[in-house]
mmCIF file of C-alpha atoms and ligand atoms in Angstrom:
data_model
loop_
_atom_site.group_PDB
_atom_site.id
_atom_site.type_symbol
_atom_site.label_atom_id
_atom_site.label_comp_id
_atom_site.label_asym_id
_atom_site.label_seq_id
_atom_site.Cartn_x
_atom_site.Cartn_y
_atom_site.Cartn_z
ATOM 1 C CA MET A 1 -1.430 5.204 -19.553
ATOM 2 C CA LYS A 2 -5.167 5.059 -20.103
ATOM 3 C CA VAL A 3 -7.272 5.146 -16.934
ATOM 4 C CA HIS A 4 -10.987 4.325 -16.899
ATOM 5 C CA SER A 5 -12.896 5.498 -13.871
ATOM 6 C CA GLU A 6 -16.467 5.869 -12.699
ATOM 7 C CA PHE A 7 -18.400 6.669 -9.569
ATOM 8 C CA VAL A 8 -20.134 3.535 -8.248
ATOM 9 C CA THR A 9 -21.876 4.305 -4.974
ATOM 10 C CA SER A 10 -21.963 6.323 -1.750
ATOM 11 C CA ALA A 11 -22.545 4.446 1.478
ATOM 12 C CA ALA A 12 -23.358 5.502 5.028
ATOM 13 C CA GLY A 13 -22.602 2.056 6.473
ATOM 14 C CA THR A 14 -21.890 -1.629 5.855
ATOM 15 C CA ALA A 15 -25.244 -2.250 4.180
ATOM 16 C CA GLY A 16 -24.305 0.122 1.374
ATOM 17 C CA PHE A 17 -20.799 -1.196 0.657
ATOM 18 C CA PRO A 18 -20.369 -3.078 -2.660
ATOM 19 C CA THR A 19 -20.499 -6.866 -2.415
ATOM 20 C CA ASP A 20 -18.914 -7.856 -5.715
ATOM 21 C CA GLY A 21 -15.482 -8.738 -4.335
ATOM 22 C CA VAL A 22 -13.580 -6.179 -6.448
ATOM 23 C CA PRO A 23 -10.186 -5.372 -4.811
ATOM 24 C CA GLU A 24 -10.261 -2.229 -2.736
ATOM 25 C CA LEU A 25 -7.886 0.525 -1.620
ATOM 26 C CA ALA A 26 -8.985 3.254 0.788
ATOM 27 C CA MET A 27 -7.860 6.865 1.179
ATOM 28 C CA VAL A 28 -7.831 8.202 4.714
ATOM 29 C CA GLY A 29 -6.688 11.491 6.186
ATOM 30 C CA ARG A 30 -7.800 14.633 7.924
ATOM 31 C CA SER A 31 -10.565 16.610 6.402
ATOM 32 C CA ASN A 32 -9.155 18.987 3.760
ATOM 33 C CA VAL A 33 -5.877 17.034 3.376
ATOM 34 C CA GLY A 34 -6.690 16.496 -0.316
ATOM 35 C CA LYS A 35 -8.135 12.952 -0.568
ATOM 36 C CA SER A 36 -10.809 13.746 -3.141
ATOM 37 C CA THR A 37 -8.460 15.996 -5.118
ATOM 38 C CA LEU A 38 -5.834 13.231 -5.231
ATOM 39 C CA ILE A 39 -8.384 10.725 -6.549
ATOM 40 C CA ASN A 40 -9.271 13.167 -9.331
ATOM 41 C CA ALA A 41 -5.600 13.761 -10.128
ATOM 42 C CA LEU A 42 -4.906 10.017 -10.308
ATOM 43 C CA VAL A 43 -7.800 9.256 -12.644
ATOM 44 C CA ARG A 44 -7.446 12.582 -14.499
ATOM 45 C CA GLN A 45 -11.137 13.231 -14.250
ATOM 46 C CA LYS A 46 -13.313 15.278 -11.939
ATOM 47 C CA LEU A 47 -14.985 12.346 -10.214
ATOM 48 C CA ALA A 48 -14.854 13.217 -6.528
ATOM 49 C CA ARG A 49 -16.257 16.473 -5.187
ATOM 50 C CA THR A 50 -13.676 18.689 -3.543
ATOM 51 C CA SER A 51 -13.900 21.855 -1.494
ATOM 52 C CA ALA A 52 -11.752 24.507 0.119
ATOM 53 C CA ALA A 53 -13.938 24.111 3.218
ATOM 54 C CA PRO A 54 -13.285 20.938 5.249
ATOM 55 C CA GLY A 55 -15.968 18.277 5.703
ATOM 56 C CA LYS A 56 -16.972 17.917 2.048
ATOM 57 C CA THR A 57 -16.926 14.126 1.803
ATOM 58 C CA ARG A 58 -19.468 12.789 4.284
ATOM 59 C CA LEU A 59 -20.054 9.247 3.071
ATOM 60 C CA ALA A 60 -17.809 6.428 1.884
ATOM 61 C CA ASN A 61 -17.606 6.953 -1.887
ATOM 62 C CA PHE A 62 -16.574 4.055 -4.107
ATOM 63 C CA TYR A 63 -14.907 4.729 -7.465
ATOM 64 C CA ARG A 64 -14.177 1.921 -9.896
ATOM 65 C CA VAL A 65 -10.806 2.398 -11.559
ATOM 66 C CA ALA A 66 -9.108 0.350 -14.266
ATOM 67 C CA VAL A 67 -5.723 1.046 -15.803
ATOM 68 C CA GLU A 68 -5.601 -0.018 -19.442
ATOM 69 C CA SER A 69 -6.831 -3.610 -19.662
ATOM 70 C CA ARG A 70 -5.873 -4.556 -16.106
ATOM 71 C CA PRO A 71 -8.590 -5.729 -13.671
ATOM 72 C CA ALA A 72 -10.617 -2.976 -12.031
ATOM 73 C CA PHE A 73 -10.328 -1.988 -8.386
ATOM 74 C CA TYR A 74 -12.196 0.364 -6.078
ATOM 75 C CA LEU A 75 -10.650 3.532 -4.738
ATOM 76 C CA VAL A 76 -12.632 4.409 -1.626
ATOM 77 C CA ASP A 77 -12.839 8.038 -0.515
ATOM 78 C CA LEU A 78 -13.661 8.073 3.193
ATOM 79 C CA PRO A 79 -14.829 11.123 5.141
ATOM 80 C CA GLY A 80 -11.946 13.004 6.684
ATOM 81 C CA TYR A 81 -11.342 12.837 10.410
ATOM 82 C CA GLY A 82 -10.684 15.792 12.676
ATOM 83 C CA TYR A 83 -13.496 17.975 11.438
ATOM 84 C CA ALA A 84 -17.224 17.843 10.885
ATOM 85 C CA ARG A 85 -19.861 20.416 10.276
ATOM 86 C CA GLY A 86 -22.464 19.849 12.940
ATOM 87 C CA GLY A 87 -20.177 19.363 15.915
ATOM 88 C CA GLU A 88 -19.406 16.401 18.109
ATOM 89 C CA LYS A 89 -22.329 14.224 17.036
ATOM 90 C CA SER A 90 -21.358 14.311 13.353
ATOM 91 C CA ARG A 91 -17.728 13.816 14.258
ATOM 92 C CA GLN A 92 -18.648 10.612 16.073
ATOM 93 C CA GLU A 93 -20.718 9.474 13.103
ATOM 94 C CA PHE A 94 -17.720 9.986 10.812
ATOM 95 C CA ASP A 95 -15.398 8.043 13.091
ATOM 96 C CA ALA A 96 -18.032 5.331 13.358
ATOM 97 C CA LEU A 97 -18.246 5.059 9.562
ATOM 98 C CA ALA A 98 -14.464 4.661 9.242
ATOM 99 C CA ALA A 99 -14.413 2.071 12.039
ATOM 100 C CA GLU A 100 -17.286 0.193 10.416
ATOM 101 C CA TYR A 101 -15.605 0.351 7.033
ATOM 102 C CA PHE A 102 -12.306 -1.060 8.273
ATOM 103 C CA SER A 103 -13.768 -3.736 10.496
ATOM 104 C CA SER A 104 -16.024 -5.027 7.726
ATOM 105 C CA ARG A 105 -13.562 -4.733 4.834
ATOM 106 C CA HIS A 106 -10.495 -5.901 6.658
ATOM 107 C CA ALA A 107 -12.244 -8.907 8.261
ATOM 108 C CA GLU A 108 -10.489 -12.058 7.081
ATOM 109 C CA GLU A 109 -13.638 -13.796 6.033
ATOM 110 C CA ASP A 110 -17.356 -13.269 6.020
ATOM 111 C CA PRO A 111 -19.090 -16.417 7.294
ATOM 112 C CA ASP A 112 -22.437 -15.452 5.723
ATOM 113 C CA ALA A 113 -20.921 -14.579 2.369
ATOM 114 C CA ALA A 114 -21.313 -17.950 0.653
ATOM 115 C CA ALA A 115 -24.951 -18.348 1.673
ATOM 116 C CA SER A 116 -25.959 -14.851 0.609
ATOM 117 C CA GLY A 117 -23.988 -14.770 -2.648
ATOM 118 C CA ARG A 118 -21.908 -11.884 -1.344
ATOM 119 C CA LYS A 119 -18.206 -12.027 -1.989
ATOM 120 C CA ALA A 120 -15.717 -11.022 0.675
ATOM 121 C CA PRO A 121 -13.980 -7.853 -0.485
ATOM 122 C CA HIS A 122 -10.342 -8.155 -1.347
ATOM 123 C CA PHE A 123 -9.038 -5.361 0.846
ATOM 124 C CA CYS A 124 -5.583 -4.261 -0.327
ATOM 125 C CA GLY A 125 -4.696 -1.479 2.072
ATOM 126 C CA VAL A 126 -4.820 2.186 2.934
ATOM 127 C CA LEU A 127 -3.182 5.299 1.610
ATOM 128 C CA SER A 128 -2.815 7.416 4.719
ATOM 129 C CA LEU A 129 -2.697 11.037 3.570
ATOM 130 C CA VAL A 130 -0.961 13.695 5.655
ATOM 131 C CA ASP A 131 -0.547 17.371 4.799
ATOM 132 C CA SER A 132 3.156 17.883 4.067
ATOM 133 C CA ARG A 133 2.992 21.349 5.637
ATOM 134 C CA HIS A 134 2.027 19.911 9.032
ATOM 135 C CA PRO A 135 3.984 16.765 9.910
ATOM 136 C CA GLY A 136 3.246 15.006 13.179
ATOM 137 C CA LEU A 137 -0.313 16.174 13.899
ATOM 138 C CA ASP A 138 -1.950 14.224 16.724
ATOM 139 C CA ALA A 139 -5.018 13.283 14.657
ATOM 140 C CA ASP A 140 -2.813 11.735 11.948
ATOM 141 C CA ARG A 141 -0.707 9.804 14.400
ATOM 142 C CA ILE A 142 -3.781 8.503 16.227
ATOM 143 C CA ALA A 143 -5.302 7.299 12.943
ATOM 144 C CA TRP A 144 -2.021 5.650 11.913
ATOM 145 C CA THR A 145 -1.696 3.867 15.253
ATOM 146 C CA TRP A 146 -5.295 2.708 15.017
ATOM 147 C CA LEU A 147 -4.704 1.257 11.521
ATOM 148 C CA SER A 148 -1.490 -0.408 12.746
ATOM 149 C CA ARG A 149 -3.315 -2.059 15.619
ATOM 150 C CA MET A 150 -5.862 -3.434 13.145
ATOM 151 C CA GLY A 151 -2.922 -4.906 11.188
ATOM 152 C CA ILE A 152 -3.879 -2.954 8.071
ATOM 153 C CA GLU A 153 -1.373 -2.518 5.215
ATOM 154 C CA ARG A 154 -0.808 1.249 5.090
ATOM 155 C CA HIS A 155 1.377 3.851 3.404
ATOM 156 C CA VAL A 156 2.028 7.499 4.140
ATOM 157 C CA VAL A 157 1.342 9.913 1.287
ATOM 158 C CA ALA A 158 2.379 13.549 1.896
ATOM 159 C CA THR A 159 0.009 15.903 0.039
ATOM 160 C CA LYS A 160 0.328 19.475 -1.278
ATOM 161 C CA VAL A 161 4.132 19.414 -1.608
ATOM 162 C CA ASP A 162 3.802 22.265 -4.133
ATOM 163 C CA LYS A 163 3.185 24.508 -1.122
ATOM 164 C CA LEU A 164 6.568 23.801 0.500
ATOM 165 C CA THR A 165 9.775 25.756 0.097
ATOM 166 C CA ARG A 166 12.844 23.705 -0.739
ATOM 167 C CA ALA A 167 14.064 23.854 2.869
ATOM 168 C CA GLU A 168 10.662 22.892 4.296
ATOM 169 C CA ARG A 169 10.402 20.050 1.847
ATOM 170 C CA HIS A 170 13.592 18.466 3.064
ATOM 171 C CA ARG A 171 12.796 19.059 6.732
ATOM 172 C CA HIS A 172 9.140 17.992 6.659
ATOM 173 C CA LEU A 173 9.613 14.855 4.572
ATOM 174 C CA SER A 174 12.432 13.571 6.778
ATOM 175 C CA GLU A 175 10.370 14.421 9.854
ATOM 176 C CA LEU A 176 7.460 12.363 8.471
ATOM 177 C CA GLU A 177 9.690 9.381 7.674
ATOM 178 C CA ARG A 178 11.111 9.510 11.159
ATOM 179 C CA LEU A 179 7.712 9.849 12.876
ATOM 180 C CA TYR A 180 6.046 7.058 10.932
ATOM 181 C CA SER A 181 9.179 4.874 10.587
ATOM 182 C CA SER A 182 8.158 4.303 7.018
ATOM 183 C CA PRO A 183 8.833 5.595 3.510
ATOM 184 C CA VAL A 184 6.717 8.585 2.497
ATOM 185 C CA THR A 185 5.420 9.309 -1.013
ATOM 186 C CA PRO A 186 5.356 13.089 -1.675
ATOM 187 C CA VAL A 187 2.588 14.187 -4.068
ATOM 188 C CA SER A 188 1.000 17.282 -5.498
ATOM 189 C CA ALA A 189 -2.337 17.207 -7.263
ATOM 190 C CA GLU A 190 -1.490 20.719 -8.415
ATOM 191 C CA THR A 191 1.739 19.940 -10.304
ATOM 192 C CA GLY A 192 1.289 16.189 -10.806
ATOM 193 C CA GLU A 193 4.450 15.446 -8.837
ATOM 194 C CA GLY A 194 4.520 11.956 -7.329
ATOM 195 C CA LEU A 195 1.505 10.589 -9.218
ATOM 196 C CA ASP A 196 3.613 8.051 -11.135
ATOM 197 C CA ALA A 197 5.186 6.870 -7.893
ATOM 198 C CA LEU A 198 1.714 6.582 -6.387
ATOM 199 C CA TRP A 199 0.486 4.487 -9.315
ATOM 200 C CA THR A 200 3.485 2.176 -8.799
ATOM 201 C CA LEU A 201 2.611 1.866 -5.117
ATOM 202 C CA ILE A 202 -1.051 1.158 -5.944
ATOM 203 C CA ALA A 203 -0.061 -1.548 -8.438
ATOM 204 C CA ARG A 204 2.134 -3.157 -5.803
ATOM 205 C CA LEU A 205 -0.651 -3.120 -3.202
ATOM 206 C CA LEU A 206 -3.134 -4.623 -5.661
ATOM 207 C CA THR A 207 -0.849 -7.506 -6.608
ATOM 208 C CA ARG A 208 0.302 -8.263 -3.084
ATOM 209 C CA PRO A 209 -0.428 -11.930 -2.291
HETATM 210 N N1 GTP B 301 -1.944 23.521 -3.599
HETATM 211 C C1 GTP B 301 -2.590 22.361 -3.496
HETATM 212 N N2 GTP B 301 -3.849 22.338 -3.040
HETATM 213 C C2 GTP B 301 -4.470 21.135 -2.934
HETATM 214 C C3 GTP B 301 -3.819 19.925 -3.294
HETATM 215 N N3 GTP B 301 -4.674 18.900 -3.051
HETATM 216 C C4 GTP B 301 -5.800 19.451 -2.579
HETATM 217 N N4 GTP B 301 -5.705 20.795 -2.495
HETATM 218 C C5 GTP B 301 -6.751 21.744 -2.021
HETATM 219 O O1 GTP B 301 -7.124 21.383 -0.697
HETATM 220 C C6 GTP B 301 -8.527 21.595 -0.476
HETATM 221 C C7 GTP B 301 -9.187 20.333 0.055
HETATM 222 O O2 GTP B 301 -9.142 19.300 -0.905
HETATM 223 P P1 GTP B 301 -10.159 18.054 -0.864
HETATM 224 O O3 GTP B 301 -9.654 17.096 -1.901
HETATM 225 O O4 GTP B 301 -11.570 18.492 -0.970
HETATM 226 O O5 GTP B 301 -9.890 17.481 0.589
HETATM 227 P P2 GTP B 301 -10.507 16.150 1.291
HETATM 228 O O6 GTP B 301 -9.381 15.484 1.998
HETATM 229 O O7 GTP B 301 -11.240 15.332 0.286
HETATM 230 O O8 GTP B 301 -11.495 16.818 2.361
HETATM 231 P P3 GTP B 301 -12.858 16.199 3.013
HETATM 232 O O9 GTP B 301 -13.738 15.728 1.900
HETATM 233 O O10 GTP B 301 -13.375 17.364 3.776
HETATM 234 O O11 GTP B 301 -12.419 15.073 3.923
HETATM 235 C C8 GTP B 301 -9.074 22.047 -1.834
HETATM 236 O O12 GTP B 301 -9.169 23.466 -1.810
HETATM 237 C C9 GTP B 301 -8.030 21.588 -2.828
HETATM 238 O O13 GTP B 301 -7.963 22.385 -3.984
HETATM 239 C C10 GTP B 301 -2.469 19.990 -3.786
HETATM 240 O O14 GTP B 301 -1.808 19.005 -4.123
HETATM 241 N N5 GTP B 301 -1.904 21.236 -3.865
HETATM 242 MG MG1 MG B 302 -13.202 14.821 0.196
#
């Protein structure tokens, strides 16, 4: 499978989001959960900057991705919640960016779009990343509930499964499925486990009516 990918833009708010109507999928999750690393693993290229220290991604980063000759879509790497260098003020800015992103992208229609030549984005949903070592963290459950209330199509992706023992794997994955009442896709950017399943999920989200 040949994947073409490129960085398009970084945005601090609505004004900087692309307006070309390309379908979009967002990655959300706690800081350090592995969002940027997973994007790189999916596209098999070092596109997104990653770091062992949390708080690396501070803006909404848009990556254009196309699989073989299929139409391109944006993978959007949002800043992680639950941590920010710079204390409470930056934390609020991060939450504000995510809220702004979802309210503008998920909005059914943009009344000014036709007049301005902007196209309403085709928002396809969210991959909600949780660290498989720590199921049931408050911050993750709050984010999930918030996305549910907005009526956003969302899926749980459990990251870093390479770090689990066999017993933990069984216990943590069933715990996640129970907590979120939803199927969970286990992945590892380290070993490549689950990436095919994730591509299948992405294709399904992109072709959803
Ligand atoms: N073992 C292992 N480590 C991983 C995996 N995915 C990410 N990591 C490590 O986790 C750390 C954080 O990864 P990032 O991708 O930068 O995390 P992020 O969610 O983008 O973090 P922010 O940008 O701060 O929101 C890095 O040290 C990665 O190498 C994985 O599948 N397995
Ligand atoms: Mg990041």
